[in-house]
Amino acid sequence: MMKKKNYLIGVFNDENVLLSAIKHVREAGVKIHECYTPYPVHGLGHALGYKRSRLPIAAFMFGITGTSLALLMQYYMMGADWPMIIGGKDYTALPTFFPVTFELTVLLSAFGMVLTFLVASDLRPYGKAKVFDLRATDDKHIMAIDLGKNKNEISVIKKILQDSGAAEVNEKNM
Amino acid sequence: MEITSSVRKPLVTGGKTIHDVTEDVCSRVEGKPTISWMLALATSLGVLTIGAYAIWMTLWNGIGMWGNNKTVGWAWDITNFVWWVGIGHAGTLISAVLLLFRQKWRTSINRAAEAMTIFAVICAAIFPILHTGRPWLALYWMFPLPNTFGSLWINFHSPLVWDVFAISTYFSVSLVFWYIGLVPDFATIRDRASGAISKVVYGALSLGWTGSAKAWERYETVSLILAGLATPLVLSVHTIVSFDFATSVIPGWHTTIFPPYFVAGAIFSGFAMVLTLMLITRRVYKLEDYITINHIELMNIIIIVTGSIVGVAYLTELFMAWYSGVEYEQYAFLNRATGPYAWAYWTMMTCNVISPQLFWFKKIRTSIVATFILSIVVNIGMWFERFVIIVTSLHRDYLPSSWVMFVPTIYDVGVYLFTFGLFFTLFFLFAKFFPVINMAEVKAILRSSSEKWTKKDPVATQNVVNPAPKEA
């Protein structure tokens, strides 16, 4: 059982208000735990100071693995283990290996990247969703602030949130 | 600040708010199944059951139950296989290619189109698997597993093996793409669920999604890269399917135009099937505000483009047959147009080349009834295209003594019916239990593309205030 923490939840009606609020809150020296939105909001990660995702690198590495595996497999099977001439082609006619190599590159790249994404984002079947506000998957934008990690007083943070356009500010212990 | 265009038509009409999107889509999932839905499902299950008998007979007695003969070895089964695979292409095209091209109109239709892709590929796969004769060994024959003859492997020089890799990769990548797109919407349903079963089921399906900024950031990266991977995949799959024919030396098959021509034909028939399904879905689920006439018109324009490419390809084939000077090639095409299967050839020509040109008229391409009829006509035409390519090329051998006609048996019809039953059963189940419209993506485009926001509705914009922060 994880220890419960106190959070302050700012509920916003509009993505632009949320984006400007993030700026104000961060300028005031308050650490934001995380923001939750019903759809991808462009510039949100940047506003929160997140680094660019390294998933493209993962996809590329998995893709390269697929290419090499496919070529190795075909060269070994057709060239070394049981060489046969079929249709007058050489044992290891590279052009005929292209389709399978391409498909395996795509397959490993896609699967590897998606698995990396799921692991990195802690998404799994029956994964417990830490939902601060049920409306975050409907139409509200949520900003959660971990009170334990902020030195400012609750009332001060509350005020900052309200002044920067939050429709509601709630306290939550979870 | 809204960035709106006075040129582009709104993608979502009816003054929808973000919450309306959730309500409109989730209410179909949460509500009790309607009588018409149950009737539709029962009908498809009935067709599936009748077809299952044909499959059973095929498995029990062998593929001698079909009308295939020694000369026409690939008949209805491969025709149906290529047809179904082609239908699948529009889904990936809508979700991947249009995503890369930043076409926002894809958002309302991509979910259902991708579902269609997956179900169509399942239906397609049934035919070659049955055609192996002993499907219980098919896995063993098709994948690189060492077999009982020692270390003899599958033949990587063969287009049929490429096909196995292409179709299985295509299926699995499309499935992952579709599922990743569904996760945020499952979370929406989970957070609204009241029943115990739906809480557990959608809780499991949503993988613990919360919509955190970090997850969305990664999600968008993943979608973009998957789209980048799926785009060449779409092109490669039908290219490789066309290699099944093009790398052979059969007159009528041995042509270099096959890859682009097959890809265009696949998109052509795929969009026709998307239209057939979406026109029904929008009517039944009252989604006219999300799938607008504008969407239908845009899809019809794609049909004109791909239909015309297909038309040009037919003419190029005829020209190349004449220009090549190869008498067998010339005979094959003359026989197609004037031989015993001329009726099939001219059906194909009428349905695929002439009828989609009607969409040049704005009245026709914005008419629901005309679009529905033409979308079915195109699908019939594309089925005949595959039939013409396969059967008319095979039924006249180099040796006149082996010339035959192909006549389908009731088991050919039955297996084809089975796939229809399966396709519609899966689609109806999808339409009831899954969100048919990608809520998250539609919500994301609402601000720039909905009627409400573009009209600067005071209620919608009242919250867009930017108060100066007060020093605490």
mmCIF file of C-alpha atoms in Angstrom, chain B residues 77-425:
data_model
loop_
_atom_site.group_PDB
_atom_site.id
_atom_site.type_symbol
_atom_site.label_atom_id
_atom_site.label_comp_id
_atom_site.label_asym_id
_atom_site.label_seq_id
_atom_site.Cartn_x
_atom_site.Cartn_y
_atom_site.Cartn_z
ATOM 1 C CA ASP B 77 -10.332 -18.254 -52.909
ATOM 2 C CA ILE B 78 -7.482 -16.064 -54.115
ATOM 3 C CA THR B 79 -9.945 -13.629 -55.696
ATOM 4 C CA ASN B 80 -11.640 -13.216 -52.339
ATOM 5 C CA PHE B 81 -8.318 -13.046 -50.518
ATOM 6 C CA VAL B 82 -6.994 -10.195 -52.652
ATOM 7 C CA TRP B 83 -10.361 -8.440 -52.513
ATOM 8 C CA TRP B 84 -10.548 -8.532 -48.717
ATOM 9 C CA VAL B 85 -6.938 -7.467 -48.291
ATOM 10 C CA GLY B 86 -7.603 -4.568 -50.621
ATOM 11 C CA ILE B 87 -10.608 -3.496 -48.588
ATOM 12 C CA GLY B 88 -8.442 -3.412 -45.522
ATOM 13 C CA HIS B 89 -6.131 -0.819 -46.995
ATOM 14 C CA ALA B 90 -8.323 2.223 -46.572
ATOM 15 C CA GLY B 91 -8.274 1.954 -42.791
ATOM 16 C CA THR B 92 -4.523 2.180 -42.501
ATOM 17 C CA LEU B 93 -4.460 4.781 -45.198
ATOM 18 C CA ILE B 94 -6.897 6.984 -43.307
ATOM 19 C CA SER B 95 -5.142 6.566 -39.995
ATOM 20 C CA ALA B 96 -1.522 6.637 -41.161
ATOM 21 C CA VAL B 97 -1.142 8.456 -44.464
ATOM 22 C CA LEU B 98 -3.697 11.130 -43.651
ATOM 23 C CA LEU B 99 -2.098 11.604 -40.219
ATOM 24 C CA LEU B 100 1.267 12.245 -41.845
ATOM 25 C CA PHE B 101 -0.385 14.659 -44.260
ATOM 26 C CA ARG B 102 -2.038 16.417 -41.302
ATOM 27 C CA GLN B 103 -5.530 15.826 -42.666
ATOM 28 C CA LYS B 104 -7.737 16.579 -39.710
ATOM 29 C CA TRP B 105 -10.859 15.188 -41.336
ATOM 30 C CA ARG B 106 -9.566 11.684 -40.686
ATOM 31 C CA THR B 107 -10.337 11.932 -36.972
ATOM 32 C CA SER B 108 -14.059 11.146 -37.180
ATOM 33 C CA ILE B 109 -13.654 8.148 -39.419
ATOM 34 C CA ASN B 110 -10.291 6.631 -38.538
ATOM 35 C CA ARG B 111 -11.449 4.410 -35.681
ATOM 36 C CA ALA B 112 -14.139 2.605 -37.661
ATOM 37 C CA ALA B 113 -11.938 2.435 -40.742
ATOM 38 C CA GLU B 114 -9.130 0.791 -38.778
ATOM 39 C CA ALA B 115 -11.568 -1.678 -37.258
ATOM 40 C CA MET B 116 -12.692 -2.456 -40.784
ATOM 41 C CA THR B 117 -9.055 -3.052 -41.777
ATOM 42 C CA ILE B 118 -8.511 -5.565 -39.032
ATOM 43 C CA PHE B 119 -11.718 -7.479 -39.687
ATOM 44 C CA ALA B 120 -11.105 -7.461 -43.447
ATOM 45 C CA VAL B 121 -7.592 -8.862 -43.010
ATOM 46 C CA ILE B 122 -8.966 -11.629 -40.766
ATOM 47 C CA CYS B 123 -11.457 -12.504 -43.511
ATOM 48 C CA ALA B 124 -8.719 -12.364 -46.135
ATOM 49 C CA ALA B 125 -6.441 -14.685 -44.192
ATOM 50 C CA ILE B 126 -9.084 -17.428 -44.131
ATOM 51 C CA PHE B 127 -8.783 -18.041 -47.887
ATOM 52 C CA PRO B 128 -5.082 -18.812 -48.332
ATOM 53 C CA ILE B 129 -5.092 -20.761 -45.077
ATOM 54 C CA LEU B 130 -7.968 -22.940 -46.325
ATOM 55 C CA HIS B 131 -6.341 -23.164 -49.729
ATOM 56 C CA THR B 132 -3.311 -24.852 -48.204
ATOM 57 C CA GLY B 133 -5.653 -27.832 -47.895
ATOM 58 C CA ARG B 134 -4.467 -28.787 -44.449
ATOM 59 C CA PRO B 135 -4.736 -25.579 -42.410
ATOM 60 C CA TRP B 136 -3.727 -27.334 -39.206
ATOM 61 C CA LEU B 137 -0.265 -27.626 -40.742
ATOM 62 C CA ALA B 138 -0.317 -24.175 -42.309
ATOM 63 C CA LEU B 139 1.503 -22.443 -39.499
ATOM 64 C CA TYR B 140 4.239 -24.978 -39.803
ATOM 65 C CA TRP B 141 4.571 -24.519 -43.537
ATOM 66 C CA MET B 142 4.404 -20.772 -43.663
ATOM 67 C CA PHE B 143 6.728 -19.588 -40.955
ATOM 68 C CA PRO B 144 10.452 -20.221 -40.713
ATOM 69 C CA LEU B 145 10.298 -23.278 -38.505
ATOM 70 C CA PRO B 146 12.585 -26.216 -39.213
ATOM 71 C CA ASN B 147 10.403 -29.055 -40.452
ATOM 72 C CA THR B 148 10.462 -32.815 -40.382
ATOM 73 C CA PHE B 149 12.527 -33.051 -43.561
ATOM 74 C CA GLY B 150 15.581 -31.961 -41.618
ATOM 75 C CA SER B 151 16.723 -28.418 -41.882
ATOM 76 C CA LEU B 152 14.796 -27.610 -45.038
ATOM 77 C CA TRP B 153 13.396 -24.126 -44.640
ATOM 78 C CA ILE B 154 10.640 -22.152 -46.282
ATOM 79 C CA ASN B 155 11.653 -20.617 -49.593
ATOM 80 C CA PHE B 156 12.515 -16.959 -49.097
ATOM 81 C CA HIS B 157 12.756 -16.494 -52.863
ATOM 82 C CA SER B 158 9.017 -17.093 -53.143
ATOM 83 C CA PRO B 159 6.467 -14.269 -53.287
ATOM 84 C CA LEU B 160 4.042 -16.504 -51.385
ATOM 85 C CA VAL B 161 6.365 -16.471 -48.378
ATOM 86 C CA TRP B 162 6.744 -12.695 -48.700
ATOM 87 C CA ASP B 163 2.971 -12.561 -48.625
ATOM 88 C CA VAL B 164 2.828 -14.421 -45.313
ATOM 89 C CA PHE B 165 5.282 -11.977 -43.757
ATOM 90 C CA ALA B 166 3.569 -8.968 -45.309
ATOM 91 C CA ILE B 167 0.033 -9.877 -44.275
ATOM 92 C CA SER B 168 0.933 -10.978 -40.758
ATOM 93 C CA THR B 169 3.038 -7.865 -40.157
ATOM 94 C CA TYR B 170 0.303 -5.694 -41.604
ATOM 95 C CA PHE B 171 -2.298 -7.305 -39.390
ATOM 96 C CA SER B 172 -0.288 -7.053 -36.184
ATOM 97 C CA VAL B 173 0.894 -3.490 -36.749
ATOM 98 C CA SER B 174 -2.627 -2.345 -37.662
ATOM 99 C CA LEU B 175 -3.979 -4.045 -34.566
ATOM 100 C CA VAL B 176 -1.439 -2.309 -32.322
ATOM 101 C CA PHE B 177 -2.058 1.049 -33.986
ATOM 102 C CA TRP B 178 -5.795 0.650 -33.515
ATOM 103 C CA TYR B 179 -5.482 -0.458 -29.913
ATOM 104 C CA ILE B 180 -3.110 2.307 -28.865
ATOM 105 C CA GLY B 181 -5.609 4.775 -30.312
ATOM 106 C CA LEU B 182 -8.398 3.161 -28.321
ATOM 107 C CA VAL B 183 -6.678 3.316 -24.922
ATOM 108 C CA PRO B 184 -7.530 6.956 -24.035
ATOM 109 C CA ASP B 185 -11.135 6.431 -25.102
ATOM 110 C CA PHE B 186 -11.410 3.260 -23.042
ATOM 111 C CA ALA B 187 -10.237 5.343 -20.093
ATOM 112 C CA THR B 188 -13.085 7.782 -20.731
ATOM 113 C CA ILE B 189 -15.607 4.949 -20.710
ATOM 114 C CA ARG B 190 -13.972 3.457 -17.600
ATOM 115 C CA ASP B 191 -14.246 6.733 -15.733
ATOM 116 C CA ARG B 192 -17.943 6.993 -16.594
ATOM 117 C CA ALA B 193 -18.808 3.324 -16.110
ATOM 118 C CA SER B 194 -21.451 2.473 -13.551
ATOM 119 C CA GLY B 195 -21.836 -1.279 -14.020
ATOM 120 C CA ALA B 196 -19.462 -3.709 -12.325
ATOM 121 C CA ILE B 197 -18.704 -5.644 -15.511
ATOM 122 C CA SER B 198 -17.992 -2.582 -17.597
ATOM 123 C CA LYS B 199 -15.751 -1.207 -14.852
ATOM 124 C CA VAL B 200 -13.656 -4.356 -14.865
ATOM 125 C CA VAL B 201 -13.596 -4.784 -18.658
ATOM 126 C CA TYR B 202 -12.887 -1.186 -19.600
ATOM 127 C CA GLY B 203 -10.541 -0.920 -16.630
ATOM 128 C CA ALA B 204 -8.477 -3.727 -18.093
ATOM 129 C CA LEU B 205 -8.689 -2.426 -21.653
ATOM 130 C CA SER B 206 -7.662 1.111 -20.717
ATOM 131 C CA LEU B 207 -4.349 -0.164 -19.278
ATOM 132 C CA GLY B 208 -4.484 2.350 -16.431
ATOM 133 C CA TRP B 209 -4.520 5.405 -18.687
ATOM 134 C CA THR B 210 -4.874 8.724 -16.843
ATOM 135 C CA GLY B 211 -4.280 11.249 -19.586
ATOM 136 C CA SER B 212 -1.170 12.656 -17.962
ATOM 137 C CA ALA B 213 0.802 15.182 -19.946
ATOM 138 C CA LYS B 214 3.798 12.852 -20.040
ATOM 139 C CA ALA B 215 1.738 9.966 -21.412
ATOM 140 C CA TRP B 216 0.104 12.178 -24.061
ATOM 141 C CA GLU B 217 3.512 13.421 -25.126
ATOM 142 C CA ARG B 218 4.716 9.863 -25.647
ATOM 143 C CA TYR B 219 1.398 8.820 -27.155
ATOM 144 C CA GLU B 220 1.698 11.444 -29.861
ATOM 145 C CA THR B 221 5.258 10.390 -30.638
ATOM 146 C CA VAL B 222 4.170 6.765 -30.851
ATOM 147 C CA SER B 223 1.224 7.599 -33.134
ATOM 148 C CA LEU B 224 3.395 9.598 -35.466
ATOM 149 C CA ILE B 225 6.083 6.927 -35.744
ATOM 150 C CA LEU B 226 3.508 4.159 -36.140
ATOM 151 C CA ALA B 227 1.965 6.211 -38.933
ATOM 152 C CA GLY B 228 5.390 6.600 -40.496
ATOM 153 C CA LEU B 229 5.912 2.845 -40.300
ATOM 154 C CA ALA B 230 2.418 1.943 -41.464
ATOM 155 C CA THR B 231 2.491 4.174 -44.543
ATOM 156 C CA PRO B 232 5.188 2.243 -46.427
ATOM 157 C CA LEU B 233 3.643 -0.909 -44.967
ATOM 158 C CA VAL B 234 0.318 -0.217 -46.713
ATOM 159 C CA LEU B 235 2.125 0.250 -49.994
ATOM 160 C CA SER B 236 4.320 -2.796 -49.456
ATOM 161 C CA VAL B 237 1.500 -5.176 -48.588
ATOM 162 C CA HIS B 238 -0.462 -4.829 -51.768
ATOM 163 C CA THR B 239 2.724 -4.548 -53.788
ATOM 164 C CA ILE B 240 3.768 -7.903 -52.394
ATOM 165 C CA VAL B 241 0.297 -9.346 -53.006
ATOM 166 C CA SER B 242 0.676 -8.256 -56.627
ATOM 167 C CA PHE B 243 4.072 -10.018 -56.755
ATOM 168 C CA ASP B 244 2.175 -13.297 -56.297
ATOM 169 C CA PHE B 245 1.084 -12.694 -59.869
ATOM 170 C CA ALA B 246 3.683 -10.369 -61.340
ATOM 171 C CA THR B 247 6.690 -12.609 -60.698
ATOM 172 C CA SER B 248 5.060 -15.491 -62.581
ATOM 173 C CA VAL B 249 5.210 -16.033 -66.344
ATOM 174 C CA ILE B 250 1.460 -16.344 -66.938
ATOM 175 C CA PRO B 251 0.242 -14.024 -69.727
ATOM 176 C CA GLY B 252 -1.899 -11.340 -68.120
ATOM 177 C CA TRP B 253 -0.060 -11.572 -64.803
ATOM 178 C CA HIS B 254 3.524 -10.930 -65.789
ATOM 179 C CA THR B 255 3.370 -7.141 -65.776
ATOM 180 C CA THR B 256 5.418 -4.492 -64.010
ATOM 181 C CA ILE B 257 2.407 -2.221 -63.593
ATOM 182 C CA PHE B 258 0.861 -4.589 -61.053
ATOM 183 C CA PRO B 259 2.288 -3.125 -57.819
ATOM 184 C CA PRO B 260 1.059 0.490 -58.235
ATOM 185 C CA TYR B 261 -2.116 -0.695 -59.933
ATOM 186 C CA PHE B 262 -2.928 -3.080 -57.077
ATOM 187 C CA VAL B 263 -2.215 -0.446 -54.439
ATOM 188 C CA ALA B 264 -4.483 2.075 -56.167
ATOM 189 C CA GLY B 265 -7.180 -0.564 -56.540
ATOM 190 C CA ALA B 266 -6.888 -1.468 -52.874
ATOM 191 C CA ILE B 267 -7.345 2.118 -51.737
ATOM 192 C CA PHE B 268 -10.182 2.501 -54.217
ATOM 193 C CA SER B 269 -12.113 -0.512 -52.904
ATOM 194 C CA GLY B 270 -11.158 0.237 -49.302
ATOM 195 C CA PHE B 271 -12.620 3.716 -49.423
ATOM 196 C CA ALA B 272 -15.747 2.338 -51.052
ATOM 197 C CA MET B 273 -16.171 -0.103 -48.151
ATOM 198 C CA VAL B 274 -15.465 2.628 -45.573
ATOM 199 C CA LEU B 275 -18.221 4.668 -47.191
ATOM 200 C CA THR B 276 -20.648 1.746 -47.208
ATOM 201 C CA LEU B 277 -20.050 1.128 -43.506
ATOM 202 C CA MET B 278 -19.855 4.756 -42.388
ATOM 203 C CA LEU B 279 -23.064 5.720 -44.180
ATOM 204 C CA ILE B 280 -24.883 2.997 -42.252
ATOM 205 C CA THR B 281 -23.147 3.757 -38.946
ATOM 206 C CA ARG B 282 -23.770 7.488 -39.063
ATOM 207 C CA ARG B 283 -27.415 6.881 -39.827
ATOM 208 C CA VAL B 284 -27.983 4.243 -37.165
ATOM 209 C CA TYR B 285 -25.954 6.028 -34.465
ATOM 210 C CA LYS B 286 -27.063 9.508 -35.491
ATOM 211 C CA LEU B 287 -23.490 10.680 -35.961
ATOM 212 C CA GLU B 288 -24.317 13.120 -38.750
ATOM 213 C CA ASP B 289 -22.580 15.911 -36.838
ATOM 214 C CA TYR B 290 -19.283 14.037 -36.817
ATOM 215 C CA ILE B 291 -19.353 12.280 -40.163
ATOM 216 C CA THR B 292 -20.580 15.133 -42.277
ATOM 217 C CA ILE B 293 -21.339 15.491 -45.968
ATOM 218 C CA ASN B 294 -17.937 17.166 -46.127
ATOM 219 C CA HIS B 295 -16.279 13.913 -44.996
ATOM 220 C CA ILE B 296 -18.252 11.911 -47.536
ATOM 221 C CA GLU B 297 -17.330 14.323 -50.296
ATOM 222 C CA LEU B 298 -13.627 14.137 -49.420
ATOM 223 C CA MET B 299 -13.715 10.336 -49.481
ATOM 224 C CA ASN B 300 -15.525 10.432 -52.821
ATOM 225 C CA ILE B 301 -12.758 12.630 -54.194
ATOM 226 C CA ILE B 302 -10.225 9.981 -53.182
ATOM 227 C CA ILE B 303 -12.413 7.458 -54.996
ATOM 228 C CA ILE B 304 -12.294 9.568 -58.171
ATOM 229 C CA VAL B 305 -8.508 9.797 -57.968
ATOM 230 C CA THR B 306 -7.835 6.120 -57.264
ATOM 231 C CA GLY B 307 -10.588 4.992 -59.636
ATOM 232 C CA SER B 308 -8.987 7.005 -62.402
ATOM 233 C CA ILE B 309 -5.566 5.528 -61.615
ATOM 234 C CA VAL B 310 -7.131 2.077 -61.888
ATOM 235 C CA GLY B 311 -8.723 3.046 -65.196
ATOM 236 C CA VAL B 312 -5.411 4.270 -66.579
ATOM 237 C CA ALA B 313 -3.796 1.030 -65.387
ATOM 238 C CA TYR B 314 -6.329 -1.060 -67.353
ATOM 239 C CA LEU B 315 -5.613 0.924 -70.483
ATOM 240 C CA THR B 316 -1.862 0.690 -69.913
ATOM 241 C CA GLU B 317 -2.167 -3.092 -69.628
ATOM 242 C CA LEU B 318 -3.984 -3.219 -72.959
ATOM 243 C CA PHE B 319 -1.423 -0.946 -74.570
ATOM 244 C CA MET B 320 1.501 -2.932 -73.202
ATOM 245 C CA ALA B 321 -0.045 -6.204 -74.391
ATOM 246 C CA TRP B 322 -0.247 -4.813 -77.913
ATOM 247 C CA TYR B 323 3.101 -2.990 -77.799
ATOM 248 C CA SER B 324 5.014 -5.959 -76.380
ATOM 249 C CA GLY B 325 4.356 -7.935 -79.521
ATOM 250 C CA VAL B 326 4.025 -11.106 -77.461
ATOM 251 C CA GLU B 327 1.233 -13.129 -79.020
ATOM 252 C CA TYR B 328 0.292 -14.881 -75.760
ATOM 253 C CA GLU B 329 0.008 -11.574 -73.961
ATOM 254 C CA GLN B 330 -2.088 -10.168 -76.807
ATOM 255 C CA TYR B 331 -4.308 -13.224 -76.769
ATOM 256 C CA ALA B 332 -4.792 -13.006 -72.998
ATOM 257 C CA PHE B 333 -6.121 -9.465 -73.218
ATOM 258 C CA LEU B 334 -8.208 -10.074 -76.324
ATOM 259 C CA ASN B 335 -9.674 -13.101 -74.602
ATOM 260 C CA ARG B 336 -10.492 -11.048 -71.509
ATOM 261 C CA ALA B 337 -12.448 -8.514 -73.513
ATOM 262 C CA THR B 338 -14.112 -10.822 -76.023
ATOM 263 C CA GLY B 339 -13.767 -14.371 -74.667
ATOM 264 C CA PRO B 340 -16.131 -16.445 -72.534
ATOM 265 C CA TYR B 341 -15.515 -14.254 -69.472
ATOM 266 C CA ALA B 342 -16.111 -11.006 -71.348
ATOM 267 C CA TRP B 343 -19.158 -10.358 -69.177
ATOM 268 C CA ALA B 344 -16.920 -10.270 -66.098
ATOM 269 C CA TYR B 345 -14.424 -8.009 -67.843
ATOM 270 C CA TRP B 346 -17.072 -5.519 -68.919
ATOM 271 C CA THR B 347 -18.705 -5.585 -65.481
ATOM 272 C CA MET B 348 -15.307 -4.667 -64.066
ATOM 273 C CA MET B 349 -14.825 -1.895 -66.631
ATOM 274 C CA THR B 350 -18.278 -0.435 -66.017
ATOM 275 C CA CYS B 351 -18.107 -0.576 -62.223
ATOM 276 C CA ASN B 352 -14.512 0.590 -61.805
ATOM 277 C CA VAL B 353 -13.795 2.933 -64.669
ATOM 278 C CA ILE B 354 -17.080 4.491 -65.697
ATOM 279 C CA SER B 355 -19.235 4.650 -62.562
ATOM 280 C CA PRO B 356 -16.772 6.438 -60.203
ATOM 281 C CA GLN B 357 -16.457 9.209 -62.793
ATOM 282 C CA LEU B 358 -19.988 10.195 -61.810
ATOM 283 C CA PHE B 359 -18.428 11.659 -58.665
ATOM 284 C CA TRP B 360 -17.129 14.558 -60.736
ATOM 285 C CA PHE B 361 -20.629 15.968 -60.322
ATOM 286 C CA LYS B 362 -20.909 17.738 -56.988
ATOM 287 C CA LYS B 363 -24.564 16.768 -56.712
ATOM 288 C CA ILE B 364 -23.668 13.089 -56.896
ATOM 289 C CA ARG B 365 -20.664 13.135 -54.579
ATOM 290 C CA THR B 366 -22.599 14.997 -51.909
ATOM 291 C CA SER B 367 -25.639 12.752 -52.170
ATOM 292 C CA ILE B 368 -25.906 10.049 -49.530
ATOM 293 C CA VAL B 369 -28.026 7.710 -51.643
ATOM 294 C CA ALA B 370 -25.825 8.019 -54.735
ATOM 295 C CA THR B 371 -22.663 7.540 -52.656
ATOM 296 C CA PHE B 372 -24.078 4.456 -50.987
ATOM 297 C CA ILE B 373 -25.077 2.860 -54.290
ATOM 298 C CA LEU B 374 -21.797 3.748 -55.991
ATOM 299 C CA SER B 375 -19.737 2.501 -53.055
ATOM 300 C CA ILE B 376 -21.325 -0.911 -53.461
ATOM 301 C CA VAL B 377 -20.903 -0.771 -57.239
ATOM 302 C CA VAL B 378 -17.182 -0.080 -56.742
ATOM 303 C CA ASN B 379 -16.826 -3.038 -54.401
ATOM 304 C CA ILE B 380 -18.521 -5.306 -56.915
ATOM 305 C CA GLY B 381 -16.258 -3.939 -59.626
ATOM 306 C CA MET B 382 -13.139 -4.543 -57.593
ATOM 307 C CA TRP B 383 -14.182 -8.100 -56.860
ATOM 308 C CA PHE B 384 -14.564 -8.644 -60.602
ATOM 309 C CA GLU B 385 -11.155 -7.083 -61.205
ATOM 310 C CA ARG B 386 -9.516 -9.787 -59.102
ATOM 311 C CA PHE B 387 -11.709 -12.446 -60.674
ATOM 312 C CA VAL B 388 -10.775 -11.281 -64.161
ATOM 313 C CA ILE B 389 -7.065 -11.176 -63.379
ATOM 314 C CA ILE B 390 -7.044 -14.636 -61.842
ATOM 315 C CA VAL B 391 -9.602 -16.704 -63.700
ATOM 316 C CA THR B 392 -9.381 -15.306 -67.225
ATOM 317 C CA SER B 393 -5.592 -15.512 -67.164
ATOM 318 C CA LEU B 394 -5.619 -19.119 -66.017
ATOM 319 C CA HIS B 395 -8.511 -20.657 -67.903
ATOM 320 C CA ARG B 396 -6.681 -20.466 -71.247
ATOM 321 C CA ASP B 397 -3.502 -22.468 -70.819
ATOM 322 C CA TYR B 398 -0.613 -22.662 -73.302
ATOM 323 C CA LEU B 399 -2.031 -26.077 -74.142
ATOM 324 C CA PRO B 400 -5.511 -25.840 -75.709
ATOM 325 C CA SER B 401 -6.370 -29.345 -74.471
ATOM 326 C CA SER B 402 -6.367 -28.034 -70.899
ATOM 327 C CA TRP B 403 -8.649 -25.080 -71.606
ATOM 328 C CA VAL B 404 -11.553 -25.085 -69.141
ATOM 329 C CA MET B 405 -14.152 -22.850 -67.612
ATOM 330 C CA PHE B 406 -14.377 -22.221 -63.901
ATOM 331 C CA VAL B 407 -17.736 -22.742 -62.210
ATOM 332 C CA PRO B 408 -18.009 -22.058 -58.478
ATOM 333 C CA THR B 409 -19.695 -24.672 -56.316
ATOM 334 C CA ILE B 410 -22.029 -23.874 -53.446
ATOM 335 C CA TYR B 411 -19.053 -24.381 -51.129
ATOM 336 C CA ASP B 412 -17.158 -21.579 -52.869
ATOM 337 C CA VAL B 413 -20.175 -19.377 -52.278
ATOM 338 C CA GLY B 414 -20.513 -20.667 -48.720
ATOM 339 C CA VAL B 415 -16.945 -19.827 -47.704
ATOM 340 C CA TYR B 416 -17.325 -16.372 -49.205
ATOM 341 C CA LEU B 417 -20.583 -15.951 -47.283
ATOM 342 C CA PHE B 418 -18.810 -17.039 -44.099
ATOM 343 C CA THR B 419 -16.353 -14.174 -44.416
ATOM 344 C CA PHE B 420 -19.209 -11.724 -44.918
ATOM 345 C CA GLY B 421 -20.916 -13.057 -41.805
ATOM 346 C CA LEU B 422 -17.685 -12.859 -39.857
ATOM 347 C CA PHE B 423 -16.894 -9.350 -41.057
ATOM 348 C CA PHE B 424 -20.285 -7.924 -40.164
ATOM 349 C CA THR B 425 -20.514 -9.823 -36.870
#
